[in-house]
mmCIF file with all atom_site columns, N, CA and C and ligand atoms in Angstrom:
data_model
loop_
_atom_site.group_PDB
_atom_site.id
_atom_site.type_symbol
_atom_site.label_atom_id
_atom_site.label_alt_id
_atom_site.label_comp_id
_atom_site.label_asym_id
_atom_site.label_entity_id
_atom_site.label_seq_id
_atom_site.pdbx_PDB_ins_code
_atom_site.Cartn_x
_atom_site.Cartn_y
_atom_site.Cartn_z
_atom_site.occupancy
_atom_site.B_iso_or_equiv
_atom_site.pdbx_formal_charge
_atom_site.auth_seq_id
_atom_site.auth_comp_id
_atom_site.auth_asym_id
_atom_site.auth_atom_id
_atom_site.pdbx_PDB_model_num
ATOM   1   N  N   . MET A 1 1  ? 44.282 -71.639 -162.116 1.00 52.00 ? 1   MET A N   1
ATOM   2   C  CA  . MET A 1 1  ? 43.126 -70.829 -162.502 1.00 52.00 ? 1   MET A CA  1
ATOM   3   C  C   . MET A 1 1  ? 43.588 -69.613 -163.129 1.00 52.00 ? 1   MET A C   1
ATOM   4   N  N   . ALA A 1 2  ? 43.089 -69.324 -164.329 1.00 54.00 ? 2   ALA A N   1
ATOM   5   C  CA  . ALA A 1 2  ? 43.391 -68.129 -165.066 1.00 54.00 ? 2   ALA A CA  1
ATOM   6   C  C   . ALA A 1 2  ? 42.521 -66.911 -164.509 1.00 54.00 ? 2   ALA A C   1
ATOM   7   N  N   . VAL A 1 3  ? 43.159 -65.911 -164.202 1.00 52.00 ? 3   VAL A N   1
ATOM   8   C  CA  . VAL A 1 3  ? 42.426 -64.715 -163.730 1.00 52.00 ? 3   VAL A CA  1
ATOM   9   C  C   . VAL A 1 3  ? 42.575 -63.486 -164.683 1.00 52.00 ? 3   VAL A C   1
ATOM   10  N  N   . ALA A 1 4  ? 41.524 -63.057 -165.191 1.00 50.00 ? 4   ALA A N   1
ATOM   11  C  CA  . ALA A 1 4  ? 41.428 -61.833 -165.990 1.00 50.00 ? 4   ALA A CA  1
ATOM   12  C  C   . ALA A 1 4  ? 41.488 -60.603 -165.074 1.00 50.00 ? 4   ALA A C   1
ATOM   13  N  N   . HIS A 1 5  ? 42.397 -59.716 -165.246 1.00 54.00 ? 5   HIS A N   1
ATOM   14  C  CA  . HIS A 1 5  ? 42.389 -58.572 -164.321 1.00 54.00 ? 5   HIS A CA  1
ATOM   15  C  C   . HIS A 1 5  ? 41.317 -57.572 -164.628 1.00 54.00 ? 5   HIS A C   1
ATOM   16  N  N   . LYS A 1 6  ? 40.917 -57.534 -165.860 1.00 59.00 ? 6   LYS A N   1
ATOM   17  C  CA  . LYS A 1 6  ? 39.778 -56.628 -166.171 1.00 59.00 ? 6   LYS A CA  1
ATOM   18  C  C   . LYS A 1 6  ? 38.648 -57.497 -166.625 1.00 59.00 ? 6   LYS A C   1
ATOM   19  N  N   . GLY A 1 7  ? 37.480 -57.236 -166.111 1.00 59.00 ? 7   GLY A N   1
ATOM   20  C  CA  . GLY A 1 7  ? 36.313 -57.974 -166.537 1.00 59.00 ? 7   GLY A CA  1
ATOM   21  C  C   . GLY A 1 7  ? 35.795 -58.830 -165.415 1.00 59.00 ? 7   GLY A C   1
ATOM   22  N  N   . ALA A 1 8  ? 36.167 -60.096 -165.403 1.00 58.00 ? 8   ALA A N   1
ATOM   23  C  CA  . ALA A 1 8  ? 35.604 -60.977 -164.443 1.00 58.00 ? 8   ALA A CA  1
ATOM   24  C  C   . ALA A 1 8  ? 36.603 -62.045 -163.937 1.00 58.00 ? 8   ALA A C   1
ATOM   25  N  N   . ILE A 1 9  ? 36.263 -62.510 -162.795 1.00 58.00 ? 9   ILE A N   1
ATOM   26  C  CA  . ILE A 1 9  ? 37.055 -63.662 -162.212 1.00 58.00 ? 9   ILE A CA  1
ATOM   27  C  C   . ILE A 1 9  ? 36.179 -64.888 -162.390 1.00 58.00 ? 9   ILE A C   1
ATOM   28  N  N   . SER A 1 10 ? 36.833 -65.909 -162.956 1.00 59.00 ? 10  SER A N   1
ATOM   29  C  CA  . SER A 1 10 ? 36.062 -67.113 -163.182 1.00 59.00 ? 10  SER A CA  1
ATOM   30  C  C   . SER A 1 10 ? 36.366 -68.110 -162.009 1.00 59.00 ? 10  SER A C   1
ATOM   31  N  N   . PHE A 1 11 ? 35.395 -68.557 -161.374 1.00 57.00 ? 11  PHE A N   1
ATOM   32  C  CA  . PHE A 1 11 ? 35.531 -69.487 -160.193 1.00 57.00 ? 11  PHE A CA  1
ATOM   33  C  C   . PHE A 1 11 ? 34.607 -70.638 -160.378 1.00 57.00 ? 11  PHE A C   1
ATOM   34  N  N   . GLY A 1 12 ? 35.084 -71.715 -160.972 1.00 60.00 ? 12  GLY A N   1
ATOM   35  C  CA  . GLY A 1 12 ? 34.178 -72.854 -161.182 1.00 60.00 ? 12  GLY A CA  1
ATOM   36  C  C   . GLY A 1 12 ? 33.030 -72.393 -162.082 1.00 60.00 ? 12  GLY A C   1
ATOM   37  N  N   . LEU A 1 13 ? 31.858 -72.698 -161.662 1.00 56.00 ? 13  LEU A N   1
ATOM   38  C  CA  . LEU A 1 13 ? 30.697 -72.343 -162.483 1.00 56.00 ? 13  LEU A CA  1
ATOM   39  C  C   . LEU A 1 13 ? 30.208 -70.912 -162.146 1.00 56.00 ? 13  LEU A C   1
ATOM   40  N  N   . VAL A 1 14 ? 30.835 -70.425 -161.111 1.00 57.00 ? 14  VAL A N   1
ATOM   41  C  CA  . VAL A 1 14 ? 30.360 -69.030 -160.697 1.00 57.00 ? 14  VAL A CA  1
ATOM   42  C  C   . VAL A 1 14 ? 31.138 -67.910 -161.386 1.00 57.00 ? 14  VAL A C   1
ATOM   43  N  N   . HIS A 1 15 ? 30.481 -67.018 -161.975 1.00 58.00 ? 15  HIS A N   1
ATOM   44  C  CA  . HIS A 1 15 ? 31.068 -65.944 -162.706 1.00 58.00 ? 15  HIS A CA  1
ATOM   45  C  C   . HIS A 1 15 ? 30.765 -64.632 -161.982 1.00 58.00 ? 15  HIS A C   1
ATOM   46  N  N   . ILE A 1 16 ? 31.744 -64.011 -161.423 1.00 58.00 ? 16  ILE A N   1
ATOM   47  C  CA  . ILE A 1 16 ? 31.545 -62.886 -160.571 1.00 58.00 ? 16  ILE A CA  1
ATOM   48  C  C   . ILE A 1 16 ? 32.281 -61.659 -161.133 1.00 58.00 ? 16  ILE A C   1
ATOM   49  N  N   . PRO A 1 17 ? 31.607 -60.604 -161.401 1.00 58.00 ? 17  PRO A N   1
ATOM   50  C  CA  . PRO A 1 17 ? 32.261 -59.430 -161.904 1.00 58.00 ? 17  PRO A CA  1
ATOM   51  C  C   . PRO A 1 17 ? 33.265 -58.806 -160.872 1.00 58.00 ? 17  PRO A C   1
ATOM   52  N  N   . VAL A 1 18 ? 34.341 -58.283 -161.350 1.00 56.00 ? 18  VAL A N   1
ATOM   53  C  CA  . VAL A 1 18 ? 35.345 -57.750 -160.520 1.00 56.00 ? 18  VAL A CA  1
ATOM   54  C  C   . VAL A 1 18 ? 34.814 -56.619 -159.658 1.00 56.00 ? 18  VAL A C   1
ATOM   55  N  N   . ASN A 1 19 ? 33.883 -55.904 -160.223 1.00 58.00 ? 19  ASN A N   1
ATOM   56  C  CA  . ASN A 1 19 ? 33.306 -54.709 -159.538 1.00 58.00 ? 19  ASN A CA  1
ATOM   57  C  C   . ASN A 1 19 ? 32.153 -55.110 -158.552 1.00 58.00 ? 19  ASN A C   1
ATOM   58  N  N   . LEU A 1 20 ? 32.119 -56.448 -158.239 1.00 60.00 ? 20  LEU A N   1
ATOM   59  C  CA  . LEU A 1 20 ? 31.145 -56.915 -157.305 1.00 60.00 ? 20  LEU A CA  1
ATOM   60  C  C   . LEU A 1 20 ? 31.158 -56.150 -155.963 1.00 60.00 ? 20  LEU A C   1
ATOM   61  N  N   . TYR A 1 21 ? 32.427 -55.925 -155.542 1.00 57.00 ? 21  TYR A N   1
ATOM   62  C  CA  . TYR A 1 21 ? 32.632 -55.240 -154.258 1.00 57.00 ? 21  TYR A CA  1
ATOM   63  C  C   . TYR A 1 21 ? 31.860 -53.885 -154.208 1.00 57.00 ? 21  TYR A C   1
ATOM   64  N  N   . VAL A 1 22 ? 32.045 -53.113 -155.303 1.00 58.00 ? 22  VAL A N   1
ATOM   65  C  CA  . VAL A 1 22 ? 31.421 -51.808 -155.410 1.00 58.00 ? 22  VAL A CA  1
ATOM   66  C  C   . VAL A 1 22 ? 29.917 -52.021 -155.502 1.00 58.00 ? 22  VAL A C   1
ATOM   67  N  N   . ALA A 1 23 ? 29.501 -52.935 -156.278 1.00 59.00 ? 23  ALA A N   1
ATOM   68  C  CA  . ALA A 1 23 ? 28.077 -53.263 -156.496 1.00 59.00 ? 23  ALA A CA  1
ATOM   69  C  C   . ALA A 1 23 ? 27.472 -53.653 -155.247 1.00 59.00 ? 23  ALA A C   1
ATOM   70  N  N   . ALA A 1 24 ? 28.153 -54.476 -154.448 1.00 60.00 ? 24  ALA A N   1
ATOM   71  C  CA  . ALA A 1 24 ? 27.628 -54.948 -153.193 1.00 60.00 ? 24  ALA A CA  1
ATOM   72  C  C   . ALA A 1 24 ? 27.368 -53.853 -152.207 1.00 60.00 ? 24  ALA A C   1
ATOM   73  N  N   . GLU A 1 25 ? 28.314 -52.857 -152.220 1.00 60.00 ? 25  GLU A N   1
ATOM   74  C  CA  . GLU A 1 25 ? 28.100 -51.754 -151.333 1.00 60.00 ? 25  GLU A CA  1
ATOM   75  C  C   . GLU A 1 25 ? 26.840 -50.983 -151.639 1.00 60.00 ? 25  GLU A C   1
ATOM   76  N  N   . ARG A 1 26 ? 26.524 -50.933 -152.928 1.00 66.00 ? 26  ARG A N   1
ATOM   77  C  CA  . ARG A 1 26 ? 25.370 -50.201 -153.357 1.00 66.00 ? 26  ARG A CA  1
ATOM   78  C  C   . ARG A 1 26 ? 24.059 -51.017 -153.048 1.00 66.00 ? 26  ARG A C   1
ATOM   79  N  N   . THR A 1 27 ? 24.117 -52.309 -153.266 1.00 67.00 ? 27  THR A N   1
ATOM   80  C  CA  . THR A 1 27 ? 22.971 -53.101 -153.142 1.00 67.00 ? 27  THR A CA  1
ATOM   81  C  C   . THR A 1 27 ? 22.729 -53.689 -151.747 1.00 67.00 ? 27  THR A C   1
ATOM   82  N  N   . GLY A 1 28 ? 23.753 -53.495 -150.920 1.00 70.00 ? 28  GLY A N   1
ATOM   83  C  CA  . GLY A 1 28 ? 23.629 -53.972 -149.489 1.00 70.00 ? 28  GLY A CA  1
ATOM   84  C  C   . GLY A 1 28 ? 23.981 -55.430 -149.284 1.00 70.00 ? 28  GLY A C   1
ATOM   85  N  N   . ILE A 1 29 ? 24.624 -56.067 -150.313 1.00 70.00 ? 29  ILE A N   1
ATOM   86  C  CA  . ILE A 1 29 ? 25.096 -57.452 -150.072 1.00 70.00 ? 29  ILE A CA  1
ATOM   87  C  C   . ILE A 1 29 ? 26.201 -57.353 -149.073 1.00 70.00 ? 29  ILE A C   1
ATOM   88  N  N   . THR A 1 30 ? 26.216 -58.251 -148.096 1.00 76.00 ? 30  THR A N   1
ATOM   89  C  CA  . THR A 1 30 ? 27.230 -58.261 -147.084 1.00 76.00 ? 30  THR A CA  1
ATOM   90  C  C   . THR A 1 30 ? 28.278 -59.305 -147.348 1.00 76.00 ? 30  THR A C   1
ATOM   91  N  N   . PHE A 1 31 ? 29.486 -58.953 -146.997 1.00 80.00 ? 31  PHE A N   1
ATOM   92  C  CA  . PHE A 1 31 ? 30.601 -59.934 -147.112 1.00 80.00 ? 31  PHE A CA  1
ATOM   93  C  C   . PHE A 1 31 ? 30.902 -60.498 -145.735 1.00 80.00 ? 31  PHE A C   1
ATOM   94  N  N   . ASN A 1 32 ? 31.536 -61.606 -145.746 1.00 83.00 ? 32  ASN A N   1
ATOM   95  C  CA  . ASN A 1 32 ? 31.958 -62.230 -144.516 1.00 83.00 ? 32  ASN A CA  1
ATOM   96  C  C   . ASN A 1 32 ? 33.447 -62.000 -144.317 1.00 83.00 ? 32  ASN A C   1
ATOM   97  N  N   . GLN A 1 33 ? 33.840 -61.883 -143.076 1.00 83.00 ? 33  GLN A N   1
ATOM   98  C  CA  . GLN A 1 33 ? 35.255 -61.879 -142.731 1.00 83.00 ? 33  GLN A CA  1
ATOM   99  C  C   . GLN A 1 33 ? 35.712 -63.328 -142.555 1.00 83.00 ? 33  GLN A C   1
ATOM   100 N  N   . LEU A 1 34 ? 36.772 -63.693 -143.228 1.00 88.00 ? 34  LEU A N   1
ATOM   101 C  CA  . LEU A 1 34 ? 37.238 -65.069 -143.147 1.00 88.00 ? 34  LEU A CA  1
ATOM   102 C  C   . LEU A 1 34 ? 38.676 -65.151 -142.757 1.00 88.00 ? 34  LEU A C   1
ATOM   103 N  N   . HIS A 1 35 ? 39.000 -66.235 -142.036 1.00 89.00 ? 35  HIS A N   1
ATOM   104 C  CA  . HIS A 1 35 ? 40.414 -66.532 -141.738 1.00 89.00 ? 35  HIS A CA  1
ATOM   105 C  C   . HIS A 1 35 ? 41.062 -67.064 -143.005 1.00 89.00 ? 35  HIS A C   1
ATOM   106 N  N   . LYS A 1 36 ? 42.073 -66.422 -143.513 1.00 90.00 ? 36  LYS A N   1
ATOM   107 C  CA  . LYS A 1 36 ? 42.615 -66.803 -144.829 1.00 90.00 ? 36  LYS A CA  1
ATOM   108 C  C   . LYS A 1 36 ? 43.280 -68.159 -144.798 1.00 90.00 ? 36  LYS A C   1
ATOM   109 N  N   . GLU A 1 37 ? 43.666 -68.606 -143.640 1.00 89.00 ? 37  GLU A N   1
ATOM   110 C  CA  . GLU A 1 37 ? 44.369 -69.932 -143.594 1.00 89.00 ? 37  GLU A CA  1
ATOM   111 C  C   . GLU A 1 37 ? 43.361 -71.073 -143.838 1.00 89.00 ? 37  GLU A C   1
ATOM   112 N  N   . CYS A 1 38 ? 42.104 -70.928 -143.399 1.00 92.00 ? 38  CYS A N   1
ATOM   113 C  CA  . CYS A 1 38 ? 41.179 -72.065 -143.451 1.00 92.00 ? 38  CYS A CA  1
ATOM   114 C  C   . CYS A 1 38 ? 39.874 -71.694 -143.920 1.00 92.00 ? 38  CYS A C   1
ATOM   115 N  N   . MET A 1 39 ? 39.584 -70.381 -144.255 1.00 89.00 ? 39  MET A N   1
ATOM   116 C  CA  . MET A 1 39 ? 38.343 -69.940 -144.671 1.00 89.00 ? 39  MET A CA  1
ATOM   117 C  C   . MET A 1 39 ? 37.249 -70.032 -143.611 1.00 89.00 ? 39  MET A C   1
ATOM   118 N  N   . GLY A 1 40 ? 37.653 -70.111 -142.353 1.00 88.00 ? 40  GLY A N   1
ATOM   119 C  CA  . GLY A 1 40 ? 36.694 -70.148 -141.300 1.00 88.00 ? 40  GLY A CA  1
ATOM   120 C  C   . GLY A 1 40 ? 36.093 -68.739 -141.096 1.00 88.00 ? 40  GLY A C   1
ATOM   121 N  N   . ARG A 1 41 ? 34.867 -68.675 -140.647 1.00 85.00 ? 41  ARG A N   1
ATOM   122 C  CA  . ARG A 1 41 ? 34.155 -67.420 -140.464 1.00 85.00 ? 41  ARG A CA  1
ATOM   123 C  C   . ARG A 1 41 ? 34.701 -66.784 -139.252 1.00 85.00 ? 41  ARG A C   1
ATOM   124 N  N   . ILE A 1 42 ? 35.083 -65.517 -139.338 1.00 80.00 ? 42  ILE A N   1
ATOM   125 C  CA  . ILE A 1 42 ? 35.582 -64.703 -138.205 1.00 80.00 ? 42  ILE A CA  1
ATOM   126 C  C   . ILE A 1 42 ? 34.383 -64.141 -137.434 1.00 80.00 ? 42  ILE A C   1
ATOM   127 N  N   . ARG A 1 43 ? 34.478 -64.296 -136.232 1.00 69.00 ? 43  ARG A N   1
ATOM   128 C  CA  . ARG A 1 43 ? 33.395 -63.775 -135.329 1.00 69.00 ? 43  ARG A CA  1
ATOM   129 C  C   . ARG A 1 43 ? 33.785 -62.300 -134.976 1.00 69.00 ? 43  ARG A C   1
ATOM   130 N  N   . TYR A 1 44 ? 32.903 -61.655 -134.230 1.00 66.00 ? 44  TYR A N   1
ATOM   131 C  CA  . TYR A 1 44 ? 33.147 -60.240 -133.872 1.00 66.00 ? 44  TYR A CA  1
ATOM   132 C  C   . TYR A 1 44 ? 34.415 -60.119 -133.029 1.00 66.00 ? 44  TYR A C   1
ATOM   133 N  N   . LYS A 1 45 ? 34.710 -61.177 -132.274 1.00 66.00 ? 45  LYS A N   1
ATOM   134 C  CA  . LYS A 1 45 ? 35.990 -61.154 -131.473 1.00 66.00 ? 45  LYS A CA  1
ATOM   135 C  C   . LYS A 1 45 ? 37.149 -61.440 -132.325 1.00 66.00 ? 45  LYS A C   1
ATOM   136 N  N   . LYS A 1 46 ? 36.973 -61.685 -133.621 1.00 68.00 ? 46  LYS A N   1
ATOM   137 C  CA  . LYS A 1 46 ? 38.051 -62.038 -134.470 1.00 68.00 ? 46  LYS A CA  1
ATOM   138 C  C   . LYS A 1 46 ? 38.717 -63.353 -134.127 1.00 68.00 ? 46  LYS A C   1
ATOM   139 N  N   . SER A 1 47 ? 37.955 -64.231 -133.619 1.00 72.00 ? 47  SER A N   1
ATOM   140 C  CA  . SER A 1 47 ? 38.434 -65.561 -133.232 1.00 72.00 ? 47  SER A CA  1
ATOM   141 C  C   . SER A 1 47 ? 38.030 -66.546 -134.391 1.00 72.00 ? 47  SER A C   1
ATOM   142 N  N   . CYS A 1 48 ? 38.823 -67.646 -134.434 1.00 84.00 ? 48  CYS A N   1
ATOM   143 C  CA  . CYS A 1 48 ? 38.528 -68.636 -135.511 1.00 84.00 ? 48  CYS A CA  1
ATOM   144 C  C   . CYS A 1 48 ? 38.162 -69.948 -134.839 1.00 84.00 ? 48  CYS A C   1
ATOM   145 N  N   . PRO A 1 49 ? 36.877 -70.352 -134.829 1.00 82.00 ? 49  PRO A N   1
ATOM   146 C  CA  . PRO A 1 49 ? 36.532 -71.630 -134.203 1.00 82.00 ? 49  PRO A CA  1
ATOM   147 C  C   . PRO A 1 49 ? 37.136 -72.817 -134.879 1.00 82.00 ? 49  PRO A C   1
ATOM   148 N  N   . THR A 1 50 ? 37.406 -72.719 -136.134 1.00 88.00 ? 50  THR A N   1
ATOM   149 C  CA  . THR A 1 50 ? 37.986 -73.872 -136.930 1.00 88.00 ? 50  THR A CA  1
ATOM   150 C  C   . THR A 1 50 ? 39.338 -74.180 -136.422 1.00 88.00 ? 50  THR A C   1
ATOM   151 N  N   . CYS A 1 51 ? 40.230 -73.143 -136.194 1.00 88.00 ? 51  CYS A N   1
ATOM   152 C  CA  . CYS A 1 51 ? 41.603 -73.313 -135.746 1.00 88.00 ? 51  CYS A CA  1
ATOM   153 C  C   . CYS A 1 51 ? 41.709 -73.261 -134.244 1.00 88.00 ? 51  CYS A C   1
ATOM   154 N  N   . ASN A 1 52 ? 40.595 -72.951 -133.566 1.00 80.00 ? 52  ASN A N   1
ATOM   155 C  CA  . ASN A 1 52 ? 40.612 -72.763 -132.141 1.00 80.00 ? 52  ASN A CA  1
ATOM   156 C  C   . ASN A 1 52 ? 41.526 -71.644 -131.714 1.00 80.00 ? 52  ASN A C   1
ATOM   157 N  N   . LEU A 1 53 ? 41.626 -70.620 -132.523 1.00 78.00 ? 53  LEU A N   1
ATOM   158 C  CA  . LEU A 1 53 ? 42.392 -69.424 -132.191 1.00 78.00 ? 53  LEU A CA  1
ATOM   159 C  C   . LEU A 1 53 ? 41.469 -68.422 -131.528 1.00 78.00 ? 53  LEU A C   1
ATOM   160 N  N   . ASP A 1 54 ? 41.974 -67.858 -130.435 1.00 75.00 ? 54  ASP A N   1
ATOM   161 C  CA  . ASP A 1 54 ? 41.105 -66.874 -129.700 1.00 75.00 ? 54  ASP A CA  1
ATOM   162 C  C   . ASP A 1 54 ? 41.091 -65.606 -130.453 1.00 75.00 ? 54  ASP A C   1
ATOM   163 N  N   . GLU A 1 55 ? 42.247 -65.275 -131.014 1.00 77.00 ? 55  GLU A N   1
ATOM   164 C  CA  . GLU A 1 55 ? 42.306 -64.005 -131.721 1.00 77.00 ? 55  GLU A CA  1
ATOM   165 C  C   . GLU A 1 55 ? 43.083 -64.170 -133.012 1.00 77.00 ? 55  GLU A C   1
ATOM   166 N  N   . VAL A 1 56 ? 42.472 -63.864 -134.087 1.00 76.00 ? 56  VAL A N   1
ATOM   167 C  CA  . VAL A 1 56 ? 43.103 -63.945 -135.388 1.00 76.00 ? 56  VAL A CA  1
ATOM   168 C  C   . VAL A 1 56 ? 43.701 -62.606 -135.697 1.00 76.00 ? 56  VAL A C   1
ATOM   169 N  N   . SER A 1 57 ? 44.952 -62.591 -136.094 1.00 82.00 ? 57  SER A N   1
ATOM   170 C  CA  . SER A 1 57 ? 45.617 -61.309 -136.470 1.00 82.00 ? 57  SER A CA  1
ATOM   171 C  C   . SER A 1 57 ? 44.884 -60.664 -137.667 1.00 82.00 ? 57  SER A C   1
ATOM   172 N  N   . LYS A 1 58 ? 44.844 -59.354 -137.622 1.00 83.00 ? 58  LYS A N   1
ATOM   173 C  CA  . LYS A 1 58 ? 44.204 -58.584 -138.642 1.00 83.00 ? 58  LYS A CA  1
ATOM   174 C  C   . LYS A 1 58 ? 44.671 -58.959 -140.074 1.00 83.00 ? 58  LYS A C   1
ATOM   175 N  N   . ASP A 1 59 ? 45.963 -59.272 -140.132 1.00 87.00 ? 59  ASP A N   1
ATOM   176 C  CA  . ASP A 1 59 ? 46.600 -59.601 -141.429 1.00 87.00 ? 59  ASP A CA  1
ATOM   177 C  C   . ASP A 1 59 ? 46.076 -60.924 -141.919 1.00 87.00 ? 59  ASP A C   1
ATOM   178 N  N   . ASP A 1 60 ? 45.573 -61.748 -141.115 1.00 86.00 ? 60  ASP A N   1
ATOM   179 C  CA  . ASP A 1 60 ? 45.062 -63.063 -141.524 1.00 86.00 ? 60  ASP A CA  1
ATOM   180 C  C   . ASP A 1 60 ? 43.574 -63.069 -141.793 1.00 86.00 ? 60  ASP A C   1
ATOM   181 N  N   . VAL A 1 61 ? 42.942 -61.887 -141.729 1.00 85.00 ? 61  VAL A N   1
ATOM   182 C  CA  . VAL A 1 61 ? 41.537 -61.855 -141.994 1.00 85.00 ? 61  VAL A CA  1
ATOM   183 C  C   . VAL A 1 61 ? 41.300 -61.298 -143.395 1.00 85.00 ? 61  VAL A C   1
ATOM   184 N  N   . VAL A 1 62 ? 40.512 -62.055 -144.144 1.00 90.00 ? 62  VAL A N   1
ATOM   185 C  CA  . VAL A 1 62 ? 40.239 -61.603 -145.527 1.00 90.00 ? 62  VAL A CA  1
ATOM   186 C  C   . VAL A 1 62 ? 38.672 -61.468 -145.656 1.00 90.00 ? 62  VAL A C   1
ATOM   187 N  N   . LYS A 1 63 ? 38.299 -60.794 -146.734 1.00 89.00 ? 63  LYS A N   1
ATOM   188 C  CA  . LYS A 1 63 ? 36.881 -60.581 -146.985 1.00 89.00 ? 63  LYS A CA  1
ATOM   189 C  C   . LYS A 1 63 ? 36.408 -61.602 -147.958 1.00 89.00 ? 63  LYS A C   1
ATOM   190 N  N   . GLY A 1 64 ? 35.321 -62.244 -147.747 1.00 88.00 ? 64  GLY A N   1
ATOM   191 C  CA  . GLY A 1 64 ? 34.802 -63.273 -148.693 1.00 88.00 ? 64  GLY A CA  1
ATOM   192 C  C   . GLY A 1 64 ? 33.348 -63.129 -148.963 1.00 88.00 ? 64  GLY A C   1
ATOM   193 N  N   . TYR A 1 65 ? 33.005 -63.529 -150.141 1.00 89.00 ? 65  TYR A N   1
ATOM   194 C  CA  . TYR A 1 65 ? 31.610 -63.524 -150.610 1.00 89.00 ? 65  TYR A CA  1
ATOM   195 C  C   . TYR A 1 65 ? 31.127 -64.938 -150.535 1.00 89.00 ? 65  TYR A C   1
ATOM   196 N  N   . GLU A 1 66 ? 30.067 -65.173 -149.811 1.00 88.00 ? 66  GLU A N   1
ATOM   197 C  CA  . GLU A 1 66 ? 29.497 -66.628 -149.756 1.00 88.00 ? 66  GLU A CA  1
ATOM   198 C  C   . GLU A 1 66 ? 28.625 -66.836 -150.901 1.00 88.00 ? 66  GLU A C   1
ATOM   199 N  N   . TYR A 1 67 ? 29.136 -67.569 -151.933 1.00 88.00 ? 67  TYR A N   1
ATOM   200 C  CA  . TYR A 1 67 ? 28.297 -67.824 -153.160 1.00 88.00 ? 67  TYR A CA  1
ATOM   201 C  C   . TYR A 1 67 ? 27.548 -69.069 -153.066 1.00 88.00 ? 67  TYR A C   1
ATOM   202 N  N   . GLU A 1 68 ? 27.822 -69.878 -152.020 1.00 87.00 ? 68  GLU A N   1
ATOM   203 C  CA  . GLU A 1 68 ? 27.106 -71.102 -151.784 1.00 87.00 ? 68  GLU A CA  1
ATOM   204 C  C   . GLU A 1 68 ? 27.324 -71.356 -150.323 1.00 87.00 ? 68  GLU A C   1
ATOM   205 N  N   . LYS A 1 69 ? 26.499 -72.133 -149.665 1.00 86.00 ? 69  LYS A N   1
ATOM   206 C  CA  . LYS A 1 69 ? 26.602 -72.324 -148.210 1.00 86.00 ? 69  LYS A CA  1
ATOM   207 C  C   . LYS A 1 69 ? 28.030 -72.830 -147.894 1.00 86.00 ? 69  LYS A C   1
ATOM   208 N  N   . ASN A 1 70 ? 28.688 -72.058 -146.991 1.00 83.00 ? 70  ASN A N   1
ATOM   209 C  CA  . ASN A 1 70 ? 30.098 -72.362 -146.547 1.00 83.00 ? 70  ASN A CA  1
ATOM   210 C  C   . ASN A 1 70 ? 31.127 -72.405 -147.665 1.00 83.00 ? 70  ASN A C   1
ATOM   211 N  N   . LYS A 1 71 ? 30.847 -71.785 -148.782 1.00 88.00 ? 71  LYS A N   1
ATOM   212 C  CA  . LYS A 1 71 ? 31.843 -71.674 -149.880 1.00 88.00 ? 71  LYS A CA  1
ATOM   213 C  C   . LYS A 1 71 ? 31.999 -70.195 -150.142 1.00 88.00 ? 71  LYS A C   1
ATOM   214 N  N   . TYR A 1 72 ? 33.323 -69.792 -150.182 1.00 88.00 ? 72  TYR A N   1
ATOM   215 C  CA  . TYR A 1 72 ? 33.550 -68.399 -150.256 1.00 88.00 ? 72  TYR A CA  1
ATOM   216 C  C   . TYR A 1 72 ? 34.464 -68.044 -151.427 1.00 88.00 ? 72  TYR A C   1
ATOM   217 N  N   . ILE A 1 73 ? 34.263 -66.870 -151.995 1.00 88.00 ? 73  ILE A N   1
ATOM   218 C  CA  . ILE A 1 73 ? 35.257 -66.272 -152.920 1.00 88.00 ? 73  ILE A CA  1
ATOM   219 C  C   . ILE A 1 73 ? 35.887 -65.157 -152.112 1.00 88.00 ? 73  ILE A C   1
ATOM   220 N  N   . VAL A 1 74 ? 37.232 -65.168 -152.047 1.00 87.00 ? 74  VAL A N   1
ATOM   221 C  CA  . VAL A 1 74 ? 37.921 -64.081 -151.423 1.00 87.00 ? 74  VAL A CA  1
ATOM   222 C  C   . VAL A 1 74 ? 37.974 -62.846 -152.291 1.00 87.00 ? 74  VAL A C   1
ATOM   223 N  N   . ILE A 1 75 ? 37.599 -61.786 -151.763 1.00 82.00 ? 75  ILE A N   1
ATOM   224 C  CA  . ILE A 1 75 ? 37.518 -60.525 -152.511 1.00 82.00 ? 75  ILE A CA  1
ATOM   225 C  C   . ILE A 1 75 ? 38.817 -59.784 -152.331 1.00 82.00 ? 75  ILE A C   1
HETATM 226 ZN ZN1 . LIG V 2 .  ? 41.197 -70.651 -138.986 1.00 72.12 ? 101 LIG V ZN1 1
#
């Protein structure tokens, strides 16, 4: 996947501006915390039900935007 560092990230049919993160903070769009190994949703306890991990290390948590049900773009 070719990634343009300025402008936009192309992800399949979805075209998301790089400044989405900033825009989201203004508009109140929320991001999900995801386990970077499997893209499982992180709960408040930072556990991952997909991997059956009780606690996911902070380093393994990424921020994702859900552009479609259960499909995420990592920010
Ligand atoms: Zn996981």
